[in-house]
Amino acid sequence: MLKFDVVVVGAGGAGMMAALSASKDKNLKVAVLSKIFPTRSHTGAAQGGINAAMGYRDNTDSTEKHFRDTVKGSDFLADQDAVEFFTSRMPEIISELDFYGVPFSRDENGHVAQRPFGGASSPRTCYSADKTGHVILHALYEQCLKNKVQFLNEWFLLSVVVENGEFEGLVAMDIREGKIYPIQAKSVVIASGGFGRIYWSRTTNAINMTGDGTAACFEAGIPIKDPEFIQFHPTGLAQTGVLLSEACRGEGGYLINRVGERFMARYAPEKMELGPRDLVSRSIETEIKEGRGFGEGMTSYVLMDLRHLGEKKIMERLPQVRELAMEFEGVDLIKEPVPIRPSCHYTMGGIHVSDFETCSTPIDGIHAAGECCSVSIHGANRLGGNSVADVVLFGKYAGIGAKESAKRRIFGGTTKLEQEATEWNAKFKAIRENTVGTSMFDIRNRLAETMWYNVGIFRTESDMAKALETVDELIEEYKDAYAGDPAEKYNMAFINYVEIGNILKLARAVTMGALNRKESRGSHSRGDYPTRNDEQFLKHTLIYKNGNKYRLEYAPVKITKYQPEERKY
Amino acid sequence: MEKITVKIKRFDGRESYYQKYEVPYEKGKTILWLLTMIREEQDPTLNFTSACRHAICGSCAVQINGNAFLACNTSLDEVLDTYKTMNLTFEPLKNFDVIKDLVIVWEPKMEKMEKVKPWIIPSEKGSNEHGFLQSEEEFHQIAAPTDCILCGVCASECNQLAVNQEGYLEPFILNRAYRYIVDSRDGSPQDHLQPVLENDLWKCLHCMQCVSQCPKSIPLTDQIAYLRSSTMQMGAVNNQGAKHAYAFHDDVKNKGRLNETMLPIKTDGLVQTALTKIPFALRMIKKGKINPLHMPKQISGIHEVRRLYEYAEEVKS
Ligand SMILES: Cc1cc2nc3c(=O)[nH]c(=O)nc-3n(C[C@H](O)[C@H](O)[C@H](O)COP(=O)(O)OP(=O)(O)OC[C@H]3O[C@@H](n4cnc5c(N)ncnc54)[C@H](O)[C@@H]3O)c2cc1C
Ligand code: FES
C-alpha cells in the first residue's frame, strides 16, 4: 500500500505552501496530490493582489488596522483571535515570497508596491501588475521543484478515510492509469480550493472548483462551517462568467437593460453604477427577474456600455478590459456594449478548522487551508486581497501543523482504507458500464439553475425551501446518472461524475445553512429578514453529514477586541 | 444552419485515429466553447484539458489546422476567417507526449526545465526576513518573462525542437532561464546560463513561430539573442554557435544580407548539415520560411552596411 507521512491534497497557493513547510523535515515522506498540473491551479487567476500591512505606501498603516478592517468586512462573523494571528504575520510572508522570487511590482524606493482595495482603510494590497496569483503560484512551484517535493499530478482525491474518529489515510485515483489506490498517511493537509461551481456557468471560478476536498471531509464526519456565505461579483461575462474588472464601473460605464434604461437610477439614484457590489448585483438580478433583461434563463444578461467614453479613453484606461471582452465574449467595447451578469466569486465557508495555529480540524491528523476551509478569518464576507493572503499564510501553518502531527502520530489501520478503495472500484466499474440514465451534465445544469435563482443573490424562505427539494431530487437522480465513457484510462467523464456528486452535497449544505440563518449578514442577504440579528445569529453555522442525514449546529464566534457595530462604508 | 466540420485526432493510449463531428455554427464563440459543446452534447469520451477559461492557467493549448493556440482565448470566428474554411482539424500540441486525445504530459518537460535551475538563487542582498529591494526598472526586466503560463504553444511551434528534442530546450525553458538571469535578486546568473549554453542555445533558427503564436506575446527570440550575447560575454566564443554568429556577421558585412542557406554550412560543415538539417529545412520550406534557391546578391546599400560595421567597431574600441 502507498504510504506517506504527510499528504497534501491540492497544489494551489495553499497546497504548495503547506508542502514546502512540511517537507522542511527531511525525515518525513511528503507527497502532493493534485487533480490538475500544479501551475493550472486557480490561485493563478487572482489578479488584484495580496494584503499585508507593510506600511510602505502609507506609514500609518498597521497590522492592527488590517485586523480591524478584516473584522468589519466580515460583518463581525470572523474569529478575531484568528484574524489577529493572520494580519500580524502577513508582512513576514510577503518578505518570504519576495525571497522565493515572486516578481512583485515595486515602488520608487524599491519596496513591494501597494495599492488601495475595497474595504481597506489604507493602501495595503501588494501586487504584481494584474497577475499576482499567477506569479505567486509559479514561484511556489519553482520552490517545490528546487526542494524536490514529490507531486502526484492528475491524481484525484476520492475520500478521506476516518475509522472510529481516527484518521487512516485517503483513497485516490491516478487519472492517467485509471487505477484507484488506498494511501496510508499520518497526516493530511486538504487544500483543494473553493466550490463556486455549485452555480456552474455563473461563477468566476475555474471549471474544476467543485470542492472535492471539502466534500470528502464532510463525508468523513468533519462539519462544514458557514457554507451559506458566498460572495458574488456584479460583472461576470454573460457566456462564461469570466470576471470583467471593476474598473468598468469605476471608469464610468453604464448598466443598461432591454428597454435601454440606465436602471441603476431605480436602486441607487446618486451613486448609480458606482454603488456597492452587492447592491449592483441585486439590481441586475431584479431587472432580469422582472423581465427587463436580455436572453433567457441562465443565459440572461444586461449590458455594460462604455461607448460614451470614446475610443481614446477606452484605449487609454481600459485596454485589458477591452481585450478580455473581445477574446471571451466576441465584443469590441468601442463599438458595442458587452453582456454581463453577476457571478459567484468566492466561498467563505468550508471545512471546519478548529485550531487556527495548526489549521487542524476536529479530527486529529486532518488539517485544511485555503478556500476549501473556513478558519474563519473572512466570516460573512471576504475582503478583496485577503484570500491569496489567507492561502499562503495558513498554507504555511497547516504544513507545519501536519508535520508536527506526522511526528506525533503513528500509521493507523488499513481495513477501512481497503474497504473504501474496493467500494470506489465498484463504483468506477458501474459508472463505466452504465449506458442509460439522465446526463450528468443535465443534472449539473439544473443544480446551477436552482441554486442561482433560489440560493443566490436573493434569498427567501419559500424559494430556498423549494431549492432544498430540488437538490434532494437531483441527488436521487444523480445516483444512476449517465457519464458516458467506458474507458479505464484518463476517464474524465468519471471524474466529472464524482465532482458533480460533490457539488450536490455541498449545495445542500449551502441551502440548509442559508435557510436556517434568518438574518442578513455580509454576503447572505435575505428578502424576508433584511437586517443583521446579532442576538440570535452572531454565531457560526456547523453542518454535519451522517450518511444521508444533515445536522445543523451553531458555534460561538470569538470576539476579542471589536464589538459588533453597524457595518457602514 | 451553417455547420462546422471538426476533425479531432483521438488517441486511446494505443492507437490514434481521426474522428469527425459536426457542430452548428454560432457567432462570437471561442474554440474552447466548440470543444466543450462536442464533449457535453455529442461525445463524453472526448478528452482535452482546460481550467480557468481566461488565458491564465495554460491548460488548454491545442493545434488547430497545424498551428498551436490557446483554446479559451481564441475566437472561433477569427480561426474560420484566417483559414477561410468551415473545416477544422484538432490535434494535440506537437513536441509533447500525448496521454489521450488532446491531453499531453508535462512532467518530462519539467524535468528538462530543472536543468536551468528554474528558481531564484537569492543574492546576498536579500533575506527571508526582509525580502529584497528592487527598483521599478529592475522589476520591468522580469515583468514580461513572468507572464509565461506554461501553455506549451511555443514548444509546439518550435521547428528546432521538432528535430532535436533531446538537445534543444523549449522556448519556455529558455524564458525561465532568462527570467532569473536578468532578475536583480538572483545571485548566480551563470548557473542558469551555463546549462542554456550547453543545450544547443545556438540552434534556434529564428523562424519566429514561437513569438508569433505566444498568447502572452513574450519576446522569446529577443531573449534568445540576449542569452547568446551573454554567453559570448562569458567568454564562450569558440563554439559552434558563436562561429555561427561570426558567420552571420561576415555575411551581413560582405553582402549586406544574410544567406540562410549557407549559414548552417559555414557553421557546421557540409556533411553535418546534410545529415541533421534536412528534415528541418524541409519543414521550413513547407512553411515558406526559407527559400533554398535564393542566393543573395549584394544589396545596393552595401557600403552603408559596411560603414555601420566600422562604426560599431570604433565605438567598441
Ligand atoms: C477570477 C478570480 C480572481 C481572484 N482575485 C483575487 C485577488 O485579487 N486577491 C485575492 O486575495 N483573492 C482573489 N481570488 C480568490 C483566490 O484566488 C482563491 O481563493 C485562492 O487562490 C484559492 O487558493 P487555494 O490554494 O485554496 O486553492 P486553488 O488554487 O484553487 O487550488 C486547489 C488545488 O486543489 C486541487 N484539487 C481540487 N480537488 C482535488 C481532488 N479531488 N483531488 C486532487 N486535487 C484536487 C487542484 O488540483 C488545485 O491544485 C480570486 C478568485 C477568482 C476566481
Ligand atoms: S483554460 Fe486556462 S488558459 Fe485556457
mmCIF file of N, CA and C in Angstrom, chain B residues 45 107 109 112 128 145 151 177 182 197 232 236 284-285 307 315:
data_model
loop_
_atom_site.group_PDB
_atom_site.id
_atom_site.type_symbol
_atom_site.label_atom_id
_atom_site.label_comp_id
_atom_site.label_asym_id
_atom_site.label_seq_id
_atom_site.Cartn_x
_atom_site.Cartn_y
_atom_site.Cartn_z
ATOM 1 N N THR B 45 -16.656 10.969 -24.302
ATOM 2 C CA THR B 45 -15.364 10.268 -24.221
ATOM 3 C C THR B 45 -14.217 11.142 -24.721
ATOM 4 N N GLU B 107 5.303 16.452 -17.211
ATOM 5 C CA GLU B 107 6.403 16.131 -16.293
ATOM 6 C C GLU B 107 7.762 16.037 -16.980
ATOM 7 N N LYS B 109 8.845 17.619 -19.421
ATOM 8 C CA LYS B 109 9.287 18.984 -19.735
ATOM 9 C C LYS B 109 9.805 19.671 -18.468
ATOM 10 N N LYS B 112 13.206 18.510 -17.717
ATOM 11 C CA LYS B 112 14.141 19.193 -18.596
ATOM 12 C C LYS B 112 14.372 20.626 -18.097
ATOM 13 N N ASN B 128 15.255 36.078 3.978
ATOM 14 C CA ASN B 128 13.930 35.543 4.195
ATOM 15 C C ASN B 128 13.086 36.503 5.045
ATOM 16 N N PRO B 145 8.799 38.295 -18.991
ATOM 17 C CA PRO B 145 9.051 36.844 -18.921
ATOM 18 C C PRO B 145 8.222 36.120 -17.860
ATOM 19 N N CYS B 151 1.948 27.180 -21.296
ATOM 20 C CA CYS B 151 0.874 26.554 -22.068
ATOM 21 C C CYS B 151 1.434 25.601 -23.105
ATOM 22 N N ALA B 177 14.983 30.543 -17.838
ATOM 23 C CA ALA B 177 16.386 30.824 -17.529
ATOM 24 C C ALA B 177 16.628 32.332 -17.615
ATOM 25 N N VAL B 182 18.151 37.741 -15.630
ATOM 26 C CA VAL B 182 18.012 39.202 -15.582
ATOM 27 C C VAL B 182 17.368 39.709 -14.289
ATOM 28 N N LEU B 197 23.657 27.332 -22.450
ATOM 29 C CA LEU B 197 24.698 27.241 -23.468
ATOM 30 C C LEU B 197 24.963 25.784 -23.836
ATOM 31 N N MET B 232 28.564 34.838 -24.915
ATOM 32 C CA MET B 232 29.793 35.312 -25.557
ATOM 33 C C MET B 232 30.570 36.199 -24.601
ATOM 34 N N ALA B 236 32.402 32.380 -23.976
ATOM 35 C CA ALA B 236 32.135 31.193 -24.787
ATOM 36 C C ALA B 236 32.025 31.586 -26.246
ATOM 37 N N MET B 284 10.748 23.948 -42.981
ATOM 38 C CA MET B 284 10.796 25.398 -43.144
ATOM 39 C C MET B 284 10.377 25.808 -44.546
ATOM 40 N N ILE B 285 10.793 24.987 -45.506
ATOM 41 C CA ILE B 285 10.431 25.311 -46.886
ATOM 42 C C ILE B 285 8.918 25.201 -47.040
ATOM 43 N N ARG B 307 29.885 50.538 -43.521
ATOM 44 C CA ARG B 307 30.234 51.689 -42.683
ATOM 45 C C ARG B 307 29.665 51.515 -41.265
ATOM 46 N N VAL B 315 33.177 52.285 -32.026
ATOM 47 C CA VAL B 315 32.523 52.574 -30.758
ATOM 48 C C VAL B 315 32.984 51.583 -29.696
#
